[in-house]
Each structure stands twice: as structure tokens, then as C-alpha cells.
mmCIF file of C-alpha atoms and ligand atoms in Angstrom:
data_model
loop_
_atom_site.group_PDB
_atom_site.id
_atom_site.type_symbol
_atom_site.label_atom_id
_atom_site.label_comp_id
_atom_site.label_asym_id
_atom_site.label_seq_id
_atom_site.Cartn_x
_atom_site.Cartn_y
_atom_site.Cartn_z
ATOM 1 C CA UNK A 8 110.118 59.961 10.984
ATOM 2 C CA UNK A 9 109.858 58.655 7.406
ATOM 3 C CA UNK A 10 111.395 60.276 4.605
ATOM 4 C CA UNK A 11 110.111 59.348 0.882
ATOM 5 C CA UNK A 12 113.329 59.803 -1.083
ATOM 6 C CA UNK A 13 111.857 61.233 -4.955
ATOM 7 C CA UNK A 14 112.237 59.147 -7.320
ATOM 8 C CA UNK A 15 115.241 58.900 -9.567
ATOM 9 C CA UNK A 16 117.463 59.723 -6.403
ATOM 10 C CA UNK A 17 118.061 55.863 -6.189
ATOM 11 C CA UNK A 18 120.801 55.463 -9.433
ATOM 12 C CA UNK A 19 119.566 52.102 -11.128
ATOM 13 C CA UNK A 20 121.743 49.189 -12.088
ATOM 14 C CA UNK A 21 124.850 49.664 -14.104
ATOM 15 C CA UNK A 22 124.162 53.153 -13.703
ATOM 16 C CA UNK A 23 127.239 55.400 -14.018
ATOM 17 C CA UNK A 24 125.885 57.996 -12.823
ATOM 18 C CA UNK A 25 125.475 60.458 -15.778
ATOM 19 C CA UNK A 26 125.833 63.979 -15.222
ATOM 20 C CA UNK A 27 122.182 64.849 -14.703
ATOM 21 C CA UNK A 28 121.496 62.585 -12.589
ATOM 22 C CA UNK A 29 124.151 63.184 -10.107
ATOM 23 C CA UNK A 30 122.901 67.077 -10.008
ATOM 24 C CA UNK A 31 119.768 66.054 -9.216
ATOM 25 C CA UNK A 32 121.252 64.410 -6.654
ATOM 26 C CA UNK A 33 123.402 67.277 -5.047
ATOM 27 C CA UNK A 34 120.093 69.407 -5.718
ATOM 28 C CA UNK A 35 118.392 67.245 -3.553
ATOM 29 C CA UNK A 36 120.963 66.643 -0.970
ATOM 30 C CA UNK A 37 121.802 70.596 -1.003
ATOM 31 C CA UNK A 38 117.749 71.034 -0.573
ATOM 32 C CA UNK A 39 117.699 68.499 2.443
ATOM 33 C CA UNK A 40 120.310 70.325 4.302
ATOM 34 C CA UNK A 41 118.580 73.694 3.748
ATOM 35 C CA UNK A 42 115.555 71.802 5.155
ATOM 36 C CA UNK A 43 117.383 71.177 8.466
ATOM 37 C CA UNK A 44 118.666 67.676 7.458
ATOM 38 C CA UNK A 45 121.992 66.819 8.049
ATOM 39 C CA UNK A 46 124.641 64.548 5.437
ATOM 40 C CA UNK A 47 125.982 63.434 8.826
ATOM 41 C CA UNK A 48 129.372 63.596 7.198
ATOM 42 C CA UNK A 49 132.574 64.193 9.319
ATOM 43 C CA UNK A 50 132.020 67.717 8.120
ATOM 44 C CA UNK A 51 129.757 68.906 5.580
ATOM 45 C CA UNK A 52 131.480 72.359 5.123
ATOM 46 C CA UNK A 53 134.421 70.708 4.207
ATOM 47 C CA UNK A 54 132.435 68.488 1.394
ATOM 48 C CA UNK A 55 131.659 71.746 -0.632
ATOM 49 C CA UNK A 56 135.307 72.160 -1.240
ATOM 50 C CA UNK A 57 135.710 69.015 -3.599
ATOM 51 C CA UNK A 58 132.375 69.072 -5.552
ATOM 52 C CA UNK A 59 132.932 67.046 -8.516
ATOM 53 C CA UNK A 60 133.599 69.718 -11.241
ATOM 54 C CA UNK A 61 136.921 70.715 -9.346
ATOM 55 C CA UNK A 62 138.669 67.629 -10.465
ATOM 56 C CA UNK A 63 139.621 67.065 -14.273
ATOM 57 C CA UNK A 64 137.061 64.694 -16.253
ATOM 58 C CA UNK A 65 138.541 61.137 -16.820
ATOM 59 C CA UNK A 66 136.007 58.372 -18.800
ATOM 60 C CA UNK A 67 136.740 54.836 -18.442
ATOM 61 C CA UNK A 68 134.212 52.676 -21.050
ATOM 62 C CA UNK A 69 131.927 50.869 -19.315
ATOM 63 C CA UNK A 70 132.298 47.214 -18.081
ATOM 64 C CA UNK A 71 130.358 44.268 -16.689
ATOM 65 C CA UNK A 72 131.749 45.081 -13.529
ATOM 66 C CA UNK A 73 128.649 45.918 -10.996
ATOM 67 C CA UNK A 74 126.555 46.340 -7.976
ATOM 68 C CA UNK A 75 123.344 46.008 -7.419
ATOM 69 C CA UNK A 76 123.107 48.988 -5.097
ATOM 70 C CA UNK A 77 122.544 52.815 -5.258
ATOM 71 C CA UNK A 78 126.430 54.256 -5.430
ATOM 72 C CA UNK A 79 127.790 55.837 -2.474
ATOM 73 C CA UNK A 80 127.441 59.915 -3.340
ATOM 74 C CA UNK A 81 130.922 61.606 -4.230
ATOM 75 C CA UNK A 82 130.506 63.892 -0.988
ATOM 76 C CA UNK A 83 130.823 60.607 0.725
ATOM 77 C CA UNK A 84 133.377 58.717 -1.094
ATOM 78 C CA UNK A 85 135.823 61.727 -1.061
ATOM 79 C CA UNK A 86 135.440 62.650 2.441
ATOM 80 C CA UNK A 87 134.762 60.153 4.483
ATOM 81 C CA UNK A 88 138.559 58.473 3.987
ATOM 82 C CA UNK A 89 141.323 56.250 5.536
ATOM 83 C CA UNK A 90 144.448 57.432 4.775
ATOM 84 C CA UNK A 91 146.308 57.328 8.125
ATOM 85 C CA UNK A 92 149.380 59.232 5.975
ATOM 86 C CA UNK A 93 147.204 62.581 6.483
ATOM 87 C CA UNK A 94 145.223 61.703 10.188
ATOM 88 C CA UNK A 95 143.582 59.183 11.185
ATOM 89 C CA UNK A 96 140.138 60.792 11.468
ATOM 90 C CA UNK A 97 137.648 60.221 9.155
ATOM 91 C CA UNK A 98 137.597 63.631 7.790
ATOM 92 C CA UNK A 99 141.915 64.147 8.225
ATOM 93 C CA UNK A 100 142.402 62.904 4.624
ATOM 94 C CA UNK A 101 140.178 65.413 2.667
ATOM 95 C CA UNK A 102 141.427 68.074 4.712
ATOM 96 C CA UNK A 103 145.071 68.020 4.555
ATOM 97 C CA UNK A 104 145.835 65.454 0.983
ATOM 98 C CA UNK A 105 146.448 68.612 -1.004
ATOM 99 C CA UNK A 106 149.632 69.055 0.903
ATOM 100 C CA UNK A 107 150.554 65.536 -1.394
ATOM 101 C CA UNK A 108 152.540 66.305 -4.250
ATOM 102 C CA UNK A 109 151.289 63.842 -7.428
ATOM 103 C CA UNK A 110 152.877 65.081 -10.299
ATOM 104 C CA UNK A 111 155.745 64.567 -11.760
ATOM 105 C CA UNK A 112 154.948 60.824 -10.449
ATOM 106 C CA UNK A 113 157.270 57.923 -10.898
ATOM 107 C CA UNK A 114 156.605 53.969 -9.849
ATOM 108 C CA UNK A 115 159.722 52.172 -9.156
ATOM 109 C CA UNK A 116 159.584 48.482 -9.846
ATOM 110 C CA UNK A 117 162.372 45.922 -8.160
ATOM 111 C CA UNK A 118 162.791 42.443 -7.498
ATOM 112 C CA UNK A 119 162.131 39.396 -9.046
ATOM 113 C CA UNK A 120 161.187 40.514 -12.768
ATOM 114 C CA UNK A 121 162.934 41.183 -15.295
ATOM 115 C CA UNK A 122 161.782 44.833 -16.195
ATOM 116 C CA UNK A 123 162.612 46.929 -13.029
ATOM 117 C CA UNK A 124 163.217 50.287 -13.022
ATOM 118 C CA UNK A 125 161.667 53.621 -12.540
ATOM 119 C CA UNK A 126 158.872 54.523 -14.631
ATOM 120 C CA UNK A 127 156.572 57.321 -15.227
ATOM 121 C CA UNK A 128 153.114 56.945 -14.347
ATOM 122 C CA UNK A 129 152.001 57.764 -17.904
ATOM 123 C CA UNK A 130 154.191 54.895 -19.537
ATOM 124 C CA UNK A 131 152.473 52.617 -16.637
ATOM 125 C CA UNK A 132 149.103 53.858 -17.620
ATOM 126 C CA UNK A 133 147.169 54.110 -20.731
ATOM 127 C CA UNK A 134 144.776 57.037 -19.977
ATOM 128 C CA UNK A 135 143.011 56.441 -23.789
ATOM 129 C CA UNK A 136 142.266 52.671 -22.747
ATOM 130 C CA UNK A 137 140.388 53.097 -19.189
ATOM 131 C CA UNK A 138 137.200 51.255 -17.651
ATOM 132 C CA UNK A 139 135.010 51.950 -15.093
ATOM 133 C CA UNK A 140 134.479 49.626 -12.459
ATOM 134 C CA UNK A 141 131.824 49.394 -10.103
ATOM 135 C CA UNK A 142 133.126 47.712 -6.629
ATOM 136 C CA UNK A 143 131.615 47.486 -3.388
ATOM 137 C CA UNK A 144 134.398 48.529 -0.630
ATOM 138 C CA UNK A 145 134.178 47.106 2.481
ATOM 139 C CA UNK A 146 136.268 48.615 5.144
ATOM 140 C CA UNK A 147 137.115 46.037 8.377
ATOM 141 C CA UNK A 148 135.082 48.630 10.114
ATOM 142 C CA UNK A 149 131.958 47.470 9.291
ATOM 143 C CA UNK A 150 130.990 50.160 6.867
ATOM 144 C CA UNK A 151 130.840 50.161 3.253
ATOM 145 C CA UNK A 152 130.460 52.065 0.152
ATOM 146 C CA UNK A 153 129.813 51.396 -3.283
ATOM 147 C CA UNK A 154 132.317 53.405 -5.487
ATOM 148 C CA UNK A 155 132.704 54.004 -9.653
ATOM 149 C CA UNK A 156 136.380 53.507 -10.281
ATOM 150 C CA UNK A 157 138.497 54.348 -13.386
ATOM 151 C CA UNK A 158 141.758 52.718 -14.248
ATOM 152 C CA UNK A 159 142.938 49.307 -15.336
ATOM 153 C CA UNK A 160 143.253 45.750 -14.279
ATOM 154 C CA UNK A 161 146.355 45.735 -12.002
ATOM 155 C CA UNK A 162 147.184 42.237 -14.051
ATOM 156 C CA UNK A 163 147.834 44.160 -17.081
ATOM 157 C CA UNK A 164 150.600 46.562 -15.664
ATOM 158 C CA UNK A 165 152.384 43.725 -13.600
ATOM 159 C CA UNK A 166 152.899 41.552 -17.136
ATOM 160 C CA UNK A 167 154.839 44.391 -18.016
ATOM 161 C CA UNK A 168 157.038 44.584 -15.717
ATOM 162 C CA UNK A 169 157.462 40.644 -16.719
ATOM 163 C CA UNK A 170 157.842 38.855 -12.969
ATOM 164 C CA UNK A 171 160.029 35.305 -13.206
ATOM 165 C CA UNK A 172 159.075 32.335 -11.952
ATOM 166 C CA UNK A 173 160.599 33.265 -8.300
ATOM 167 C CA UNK A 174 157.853 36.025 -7.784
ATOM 168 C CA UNK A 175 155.248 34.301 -5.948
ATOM 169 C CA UNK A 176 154.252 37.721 -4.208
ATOM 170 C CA UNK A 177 153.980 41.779 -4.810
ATOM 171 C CA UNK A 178 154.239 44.034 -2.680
ATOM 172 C CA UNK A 179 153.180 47.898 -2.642
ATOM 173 C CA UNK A 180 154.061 50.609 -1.135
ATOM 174 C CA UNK A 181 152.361 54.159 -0.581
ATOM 175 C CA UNK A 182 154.766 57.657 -1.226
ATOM 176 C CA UNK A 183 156.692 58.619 1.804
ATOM 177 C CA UNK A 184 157.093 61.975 2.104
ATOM 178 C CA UNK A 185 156.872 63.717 5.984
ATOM 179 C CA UNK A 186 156.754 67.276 4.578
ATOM 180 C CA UNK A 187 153.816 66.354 2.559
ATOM 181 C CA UNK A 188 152.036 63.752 4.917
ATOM 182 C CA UNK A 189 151.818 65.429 8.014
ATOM 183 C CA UNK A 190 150.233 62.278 9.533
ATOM 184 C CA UNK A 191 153.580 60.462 9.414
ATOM 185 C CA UNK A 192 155.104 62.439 12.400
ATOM 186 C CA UNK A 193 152.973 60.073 14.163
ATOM 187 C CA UNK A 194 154.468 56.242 14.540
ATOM 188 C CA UNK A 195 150.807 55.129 13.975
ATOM 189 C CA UNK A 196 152.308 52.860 11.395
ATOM 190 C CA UNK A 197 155.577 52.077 10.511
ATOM 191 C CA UNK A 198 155.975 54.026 7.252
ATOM 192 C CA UNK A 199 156.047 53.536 4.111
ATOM 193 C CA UNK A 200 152.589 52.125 4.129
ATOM 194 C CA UNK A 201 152.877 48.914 2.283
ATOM 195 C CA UNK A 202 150.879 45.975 1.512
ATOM 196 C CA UNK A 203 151.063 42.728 -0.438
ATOM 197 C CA UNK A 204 149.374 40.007 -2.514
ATOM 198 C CA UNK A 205 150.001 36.647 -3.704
ATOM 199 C CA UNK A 206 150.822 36.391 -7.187
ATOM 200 C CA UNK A 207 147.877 34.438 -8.391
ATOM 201 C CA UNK A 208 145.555 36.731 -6.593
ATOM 202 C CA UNK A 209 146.967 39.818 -8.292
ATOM 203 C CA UNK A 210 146.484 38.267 -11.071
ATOM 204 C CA UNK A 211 142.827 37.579 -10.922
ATOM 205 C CA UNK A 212 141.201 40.243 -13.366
ATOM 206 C CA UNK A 213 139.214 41.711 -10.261
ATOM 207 C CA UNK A 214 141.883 43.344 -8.872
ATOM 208 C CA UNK A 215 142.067 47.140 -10.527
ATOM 209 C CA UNK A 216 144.467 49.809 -10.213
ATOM 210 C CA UNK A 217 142.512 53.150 -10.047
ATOM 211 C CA UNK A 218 143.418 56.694 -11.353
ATOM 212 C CA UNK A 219 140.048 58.272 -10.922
ATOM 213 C CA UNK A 220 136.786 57.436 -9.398
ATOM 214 C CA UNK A 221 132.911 58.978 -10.969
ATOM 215 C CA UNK A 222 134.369 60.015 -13.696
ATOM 216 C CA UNK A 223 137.810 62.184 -12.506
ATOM 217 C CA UNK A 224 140.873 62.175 -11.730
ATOM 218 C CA UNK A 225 141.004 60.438 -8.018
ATOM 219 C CA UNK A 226 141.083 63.035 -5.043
ATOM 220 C CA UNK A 227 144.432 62.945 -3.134
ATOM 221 C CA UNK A 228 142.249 61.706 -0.422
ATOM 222 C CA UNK A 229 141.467 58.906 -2.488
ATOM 223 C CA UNK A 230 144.884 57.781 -3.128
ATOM 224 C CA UNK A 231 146.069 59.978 -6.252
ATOM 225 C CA UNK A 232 147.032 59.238 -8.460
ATOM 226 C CA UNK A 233 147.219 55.542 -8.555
ATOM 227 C CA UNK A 234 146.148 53.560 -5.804
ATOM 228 C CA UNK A 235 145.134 49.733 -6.137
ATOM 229 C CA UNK A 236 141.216 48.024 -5.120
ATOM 230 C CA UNK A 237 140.997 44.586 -3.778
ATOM 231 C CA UNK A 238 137.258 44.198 -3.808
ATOM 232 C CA UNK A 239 137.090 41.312 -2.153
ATOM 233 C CA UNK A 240 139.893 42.140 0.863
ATOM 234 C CA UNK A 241 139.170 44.747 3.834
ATOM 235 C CA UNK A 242 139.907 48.168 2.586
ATOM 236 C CA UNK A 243 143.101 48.265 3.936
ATOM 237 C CA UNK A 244 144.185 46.012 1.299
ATOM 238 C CA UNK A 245 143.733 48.947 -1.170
ATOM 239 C CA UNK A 246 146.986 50.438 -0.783
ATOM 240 C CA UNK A 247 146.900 54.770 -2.046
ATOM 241 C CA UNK A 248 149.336 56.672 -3.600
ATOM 242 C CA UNK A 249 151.537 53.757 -4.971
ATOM 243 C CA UNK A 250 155.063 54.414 -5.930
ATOM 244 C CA UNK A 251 156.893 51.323 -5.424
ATOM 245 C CA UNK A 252 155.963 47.289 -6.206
ATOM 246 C CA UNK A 253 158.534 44.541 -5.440
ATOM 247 C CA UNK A 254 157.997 41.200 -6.625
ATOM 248 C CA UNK A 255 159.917 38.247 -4.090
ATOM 249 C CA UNK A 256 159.534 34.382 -3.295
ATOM 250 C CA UNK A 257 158.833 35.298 -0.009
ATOM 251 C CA UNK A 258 155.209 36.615 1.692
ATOM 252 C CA UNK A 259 155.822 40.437 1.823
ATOM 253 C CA UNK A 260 155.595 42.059 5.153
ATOM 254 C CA UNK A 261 152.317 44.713 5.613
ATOM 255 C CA UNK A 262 151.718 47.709 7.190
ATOM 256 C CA UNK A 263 148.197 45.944 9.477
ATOM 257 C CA UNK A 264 150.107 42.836 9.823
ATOM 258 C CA UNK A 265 152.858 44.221 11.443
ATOM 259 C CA UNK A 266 151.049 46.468 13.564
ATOM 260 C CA UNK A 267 148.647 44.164 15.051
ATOM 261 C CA UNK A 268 149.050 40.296 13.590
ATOM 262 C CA UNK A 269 146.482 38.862 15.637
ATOM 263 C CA UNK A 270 143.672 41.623 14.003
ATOM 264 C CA UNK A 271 144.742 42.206 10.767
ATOM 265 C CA UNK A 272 146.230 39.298 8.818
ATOM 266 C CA UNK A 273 148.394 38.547 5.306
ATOM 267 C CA UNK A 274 144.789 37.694 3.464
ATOM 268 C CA UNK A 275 142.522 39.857 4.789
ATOM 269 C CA UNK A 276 139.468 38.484 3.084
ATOM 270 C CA UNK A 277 135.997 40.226 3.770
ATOM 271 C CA UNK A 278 134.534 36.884 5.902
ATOM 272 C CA UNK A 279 131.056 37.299 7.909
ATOM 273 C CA UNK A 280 132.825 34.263 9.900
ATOM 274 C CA UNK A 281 136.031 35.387 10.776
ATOM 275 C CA UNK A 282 135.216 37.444 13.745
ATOM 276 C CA UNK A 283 137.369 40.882 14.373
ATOM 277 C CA UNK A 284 138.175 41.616 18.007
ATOM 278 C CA UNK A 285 136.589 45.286 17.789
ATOM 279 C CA UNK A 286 133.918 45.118 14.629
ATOM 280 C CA UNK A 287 131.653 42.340 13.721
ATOM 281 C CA UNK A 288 132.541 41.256 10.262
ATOM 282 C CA UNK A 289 128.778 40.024 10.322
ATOM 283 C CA UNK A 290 127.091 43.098 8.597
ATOM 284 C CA UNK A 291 127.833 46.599 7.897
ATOM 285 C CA UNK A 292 126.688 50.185 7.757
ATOM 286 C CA UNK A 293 125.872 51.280 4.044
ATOM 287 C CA UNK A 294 127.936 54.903 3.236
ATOM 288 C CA UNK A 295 125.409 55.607 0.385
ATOM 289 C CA UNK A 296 122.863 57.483 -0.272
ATOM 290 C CA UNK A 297 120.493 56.631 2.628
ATOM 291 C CA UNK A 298 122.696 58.039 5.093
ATOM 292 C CA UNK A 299 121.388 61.020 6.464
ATOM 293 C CA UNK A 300 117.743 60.240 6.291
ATOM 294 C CA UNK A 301 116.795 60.780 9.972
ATOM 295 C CA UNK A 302 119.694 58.936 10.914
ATOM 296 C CA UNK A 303 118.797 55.646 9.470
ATOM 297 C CA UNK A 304 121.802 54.077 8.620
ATOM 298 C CA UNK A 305 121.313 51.230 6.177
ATOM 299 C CA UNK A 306 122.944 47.863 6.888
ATOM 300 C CA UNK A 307 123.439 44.805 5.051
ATOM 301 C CA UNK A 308 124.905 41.646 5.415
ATOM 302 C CA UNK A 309 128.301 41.104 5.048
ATOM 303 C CA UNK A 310 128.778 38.666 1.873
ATOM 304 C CA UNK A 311 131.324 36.032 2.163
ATOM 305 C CA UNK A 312 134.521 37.281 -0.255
ATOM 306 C CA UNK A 313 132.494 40.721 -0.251
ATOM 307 C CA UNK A 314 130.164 38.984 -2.699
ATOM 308 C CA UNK A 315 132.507 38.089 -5.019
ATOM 309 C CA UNK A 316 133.504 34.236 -4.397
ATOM 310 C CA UNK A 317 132.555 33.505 -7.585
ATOM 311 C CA UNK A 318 135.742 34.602 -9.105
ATOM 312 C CA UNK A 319 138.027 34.398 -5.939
ATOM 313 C CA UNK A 320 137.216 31.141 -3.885
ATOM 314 C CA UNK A 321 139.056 28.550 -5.715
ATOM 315 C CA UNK A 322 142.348 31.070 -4.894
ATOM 316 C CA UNK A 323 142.018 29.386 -1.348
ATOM 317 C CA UNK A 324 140.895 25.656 -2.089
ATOM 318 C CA UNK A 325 142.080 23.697 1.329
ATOM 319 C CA UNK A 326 143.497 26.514 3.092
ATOM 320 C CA UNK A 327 142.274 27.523 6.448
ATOM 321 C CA UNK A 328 140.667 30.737 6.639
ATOM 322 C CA UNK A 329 140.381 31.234 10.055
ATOM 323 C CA UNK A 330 144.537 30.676 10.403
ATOM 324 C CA UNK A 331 144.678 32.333 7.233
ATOM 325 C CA UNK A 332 142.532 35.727 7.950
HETATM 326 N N1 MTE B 20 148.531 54.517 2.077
HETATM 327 C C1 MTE B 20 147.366 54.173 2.654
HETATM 328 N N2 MTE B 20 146.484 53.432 1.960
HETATM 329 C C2 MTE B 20 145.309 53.089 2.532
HETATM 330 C C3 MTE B 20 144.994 53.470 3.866
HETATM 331 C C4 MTE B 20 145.950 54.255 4.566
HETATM 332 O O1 MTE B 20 145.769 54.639 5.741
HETATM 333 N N3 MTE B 20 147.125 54.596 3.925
HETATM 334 N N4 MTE B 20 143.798 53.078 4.436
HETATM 335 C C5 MTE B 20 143.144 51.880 3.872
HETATM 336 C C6 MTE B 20 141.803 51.673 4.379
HETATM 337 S S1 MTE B 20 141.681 51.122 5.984
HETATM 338 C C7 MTE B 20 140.690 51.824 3.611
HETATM 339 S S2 MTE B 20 139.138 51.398 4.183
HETATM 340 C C8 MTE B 20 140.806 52.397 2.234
HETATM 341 C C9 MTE B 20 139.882 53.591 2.093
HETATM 342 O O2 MTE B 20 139.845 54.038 0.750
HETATM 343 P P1 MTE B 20 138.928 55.284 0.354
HETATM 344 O O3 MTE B 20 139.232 56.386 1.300
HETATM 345 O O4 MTE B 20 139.270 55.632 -1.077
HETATM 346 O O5 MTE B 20 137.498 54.823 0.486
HETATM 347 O O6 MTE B 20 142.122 52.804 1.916
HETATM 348 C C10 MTE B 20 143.114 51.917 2.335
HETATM 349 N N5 MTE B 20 144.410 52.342 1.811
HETATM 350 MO MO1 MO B 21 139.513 50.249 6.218
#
């Protein structure tokens, strides 16, 4: 069966989704399902509980930063999650993230710089000074979304923290907190979540550390209220809920890595060559606003550096990215 989507339900280029257009959307989406359709979200239901308007307004100005593709819609971005802290269902995190407490919020800095300490997320962040971001997200399970963040580049906050010449790497890690997380009485991972970067790739200016996403302050489920975006790394990459970054001479250890080395490595660079033992890295499902119609799932290629070599390759001149994964 072929569906003829109306027009203006496709968002153009560089659109940020304004407010009327993203009502027609849910009009139109909230029609479909009255019409029989289905979202095919984890659960639908559920999706009604964090329409936009719930969550406090937050502009970023506008940037360069793109995609040439419809955005994903917010019912999909906020609850179609992986945030193994809360379940590691699809549909876990937007059901049980409000248990995570976000504010007062603190970010504790330590190693090699010369500004550690604990600091309050506001001193961190300046919420008068945010962009938007457009990124496409590219999860090592061969789906995708293309998501409107707000926040600031993560290169910005680390120079304040003023790293020496021994920090070479950062490293993040996500609040631990098993009253709040009820996903950590599982040893799925061995919590804290954490992750890490090289120092000259976090301080690329693609890297971004997000507070909100479309225009509010992020969902829980999303990795409230500061969580970083590595657009061209696997999701997992994007560490959620940050409250601690160490800076050290040596490669930081994280949370994949140490699970399972031989699937998940230290770089973690979206690569259509670098084959995955369970999903090909070839192409992958688009989580956007064709999902739904009939069941025709979009899918695209998979772009070398998730399309974004331009600004990343020379960070791996001569190394071997089939060792290096
Ligand atoms: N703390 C924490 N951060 C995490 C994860 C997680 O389980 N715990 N999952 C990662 C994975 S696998 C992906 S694909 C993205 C998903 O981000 P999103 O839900 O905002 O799309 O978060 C990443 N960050
Ligand atoms: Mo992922």
C-alpha cells in the first residue's frame, strides 16, 4: 500500500522545526493513528506522556550545523532510547528516567588540569549563549535518527577546566545512583557508565555537549541534563547524564570496551567497512518520519565517519581502522 505523505510533513533543510510546523505534524501523526495506522513505536501510549510542551522551552541560535534529511519526530527521539541505566529495552528509558534526580546537579572535574573541582552545572553552562545543532545519530544498531540538539561545543567547557600538557585523553562518566536507576541492579555493565575520547578529538568543534534537544530542556531519557554527542562515533559514544570528566596520559577505560573488546572498541567510528559481529555497519534503518507508513522502514547507506569525514578524517591519518574500531 502507498501512502502520499501531505505536503509540508517533510521539514525542509535547516529547518528547526518551528512550532507550527511540528503541530501539523503531531496533527497528522495523531490523525494516522485514528485512521488505524500505527507509529510502530515501543509503545505509543507511553509517547503521549512527553509531548513537547511538558518540557521547559530552551532556544539555542541557529548554526551551520545540518542534515539534509527530514528530523526524526520528538515521539521518536524521546522514546525510542538507550540508556541501559533505566532497562535495556527500547522503551525502559522513557518509562522509568523520571525516577533520575537532575537538579541540584554538580560535574566534578579531576586529573590532569589545572582547574578541578566540583562545579555546578550552571557555572559549566551558559544557558544565554546556546546553539542548535542538527546531527545525524547513528546507533551501532543499524538505526538512526536525525535529532535538533541545544547546548555548546564540548571544546569550550574543557578549556575551562584548563587540561596540561599530560592530558592526552577525557573521560566521562554517567550519575550513579541505584535508587534512582533501577536498571543498575542488573551487572549489564559495570557501572558508572563511562566513556572516553582522545584529546584532539574532543577538541574538534563537532563534538557538542547537549542540555536540550527541539527546542527544551533534554528528557531524562535523553540524558538530562547534560549528556555529550559524538556525531561521527556509534551512539554509545554519547555518554548521558554526565557528572564526572577526568583528564589522564593514559587511554581511559569504557563501559562497551570493557564489556565486549572484540565488538565495541576505544574509537568507535561509524565505518560501513568495519563489520560488527551482530549488525551490518553497511546501512541503516531511518527513525524519522517515514516510519510507520505501512511499515516501510527507510534505509540509507551508512556514510563513512557518519558523513562527516570532512572535519574528522585527518584525526586518524596512518592509523588502522580496522585494529583501531
Ligand atoms: N549513560 C548512558 N549513556 C548512553 C547509553 C547508556 O546506556 N547509558 N546508551 C548509548 C547508546 S547505545 C546510544 S545509541 C545513545 C542513545 O541516545 P538517545 O536515546 O538520546 O538517542 O546513548 C548512548 N549513551
Ligand atoms: Mo547505540
Amino acid at each position: 500500500m502507498l501512502i502520499r505523505r501531505p505536503k509540508g510533513y517533510v521539514l525542509k533543510d535547516n529547518d528547526v522545526t518551528p512550532q507550527p510546523s511540528y503541530l501539523r505534524r503531531r496533527e497528522f501523526l495523531a490523525a494516522f493513528v485514528a485512521a488505524g495506522g500505527t507509529l510502530a513505536l515501543p509503545n505509543a501510549a507511553q509517547a503521549k506522556r512527553f509531548s513537547q510542551t511538558d518540557y521547559a522551552p530552551l532556544t539555542g541560535h541557529k548554526t551551520g550545523y545540518s542534515v539534509k534529511d527530514p528530523l526524526s519526530p520528538w515521539e521518536a527521539v524521546t522514546t525510542y532510547n538507550n540508556y541501559y541505566e533505566f532497562g535495556t529495552g527500547k522503551a525502559d528509558p522513557a518509562k522509568k528516567a523520571h525516577k533520575l534526580i537532575t537538579d541540584p546537579w554538580t560535574v566534578t572535574v579531576e586529573g590532569e588540569a589545572d582547574k578541578t573541582g566540583t562545579y555546578a552545572l550552571e557555572d559549566l553552562i551558559d544557558y544565554n549563549a546556546l546553539e542548535e545543532r542538527i546531527y545525524r545519530h547513528r546507533c551501532v544498531e543499524a538505526w538512526s535518527m536525525v535529532i535538533p540538539w541545544v547546548g555548546v561545543p564540548l571544546a569550550d567547557v574543557l578549556k575551562k577546566f584548563a587540561p596540561n600538557s599530560r592530558a592526552k585523553y577525557v573521560q566521562f562518566f554517567t550519575k550513579y545512583s541505584r535508587k534512582e536507576m533501577p536498571g543498575t541492579f542488573w551487572p549489564v555493565l559495570d557501572w558508572p557508565y563511562r566513556e572516553g575520547l582522545r584529546m584532539d578529538e574532543a577538541l574538534n568543534p563537532l563534538p557538542f555537549l547537549a542540555v536540550g534537544v527541539y527546542g527544551r530542556v533534554l528528557p531524562n531519557q535523553n540524558g538530562a541534563p547534560l549528556r555529550l554527542v559524538v556525531p561521527w562515533k556509534y551512539g554509545y559514544k554519547s555518554i548521558k547524564s554526565i557528572d564526572r570528566i577526568g583528564f589522564s596520559e593514559t587511554m581511559p577505560e569504557t563501559s562497551w570496551n570493557q564489556s565486549n573488546a572484540r565488538e565495541y572498541g576505544f574509537y568507535s567510528n561509524v565505518n560501513p567497512l568495519v563489520e560488527h559481529p551482530r549488525w551490518s555497519q553497511a546501512s541503516e534503518r531511518v527513525i524519522g518520519p517515514q516510519r510507520g507508513f505501512a511499515g516501510a522502514l527507510a534505509r540509507r547507506d551508512t556514510e563513512m565517519f557518519n558523513g562527516y569525514g570532512d572535519a574528522v578524517a585527518t584525526l586518524y591519518a596512518g592509523m588502522d581502522l580496522h585494529k583501531n574500531h
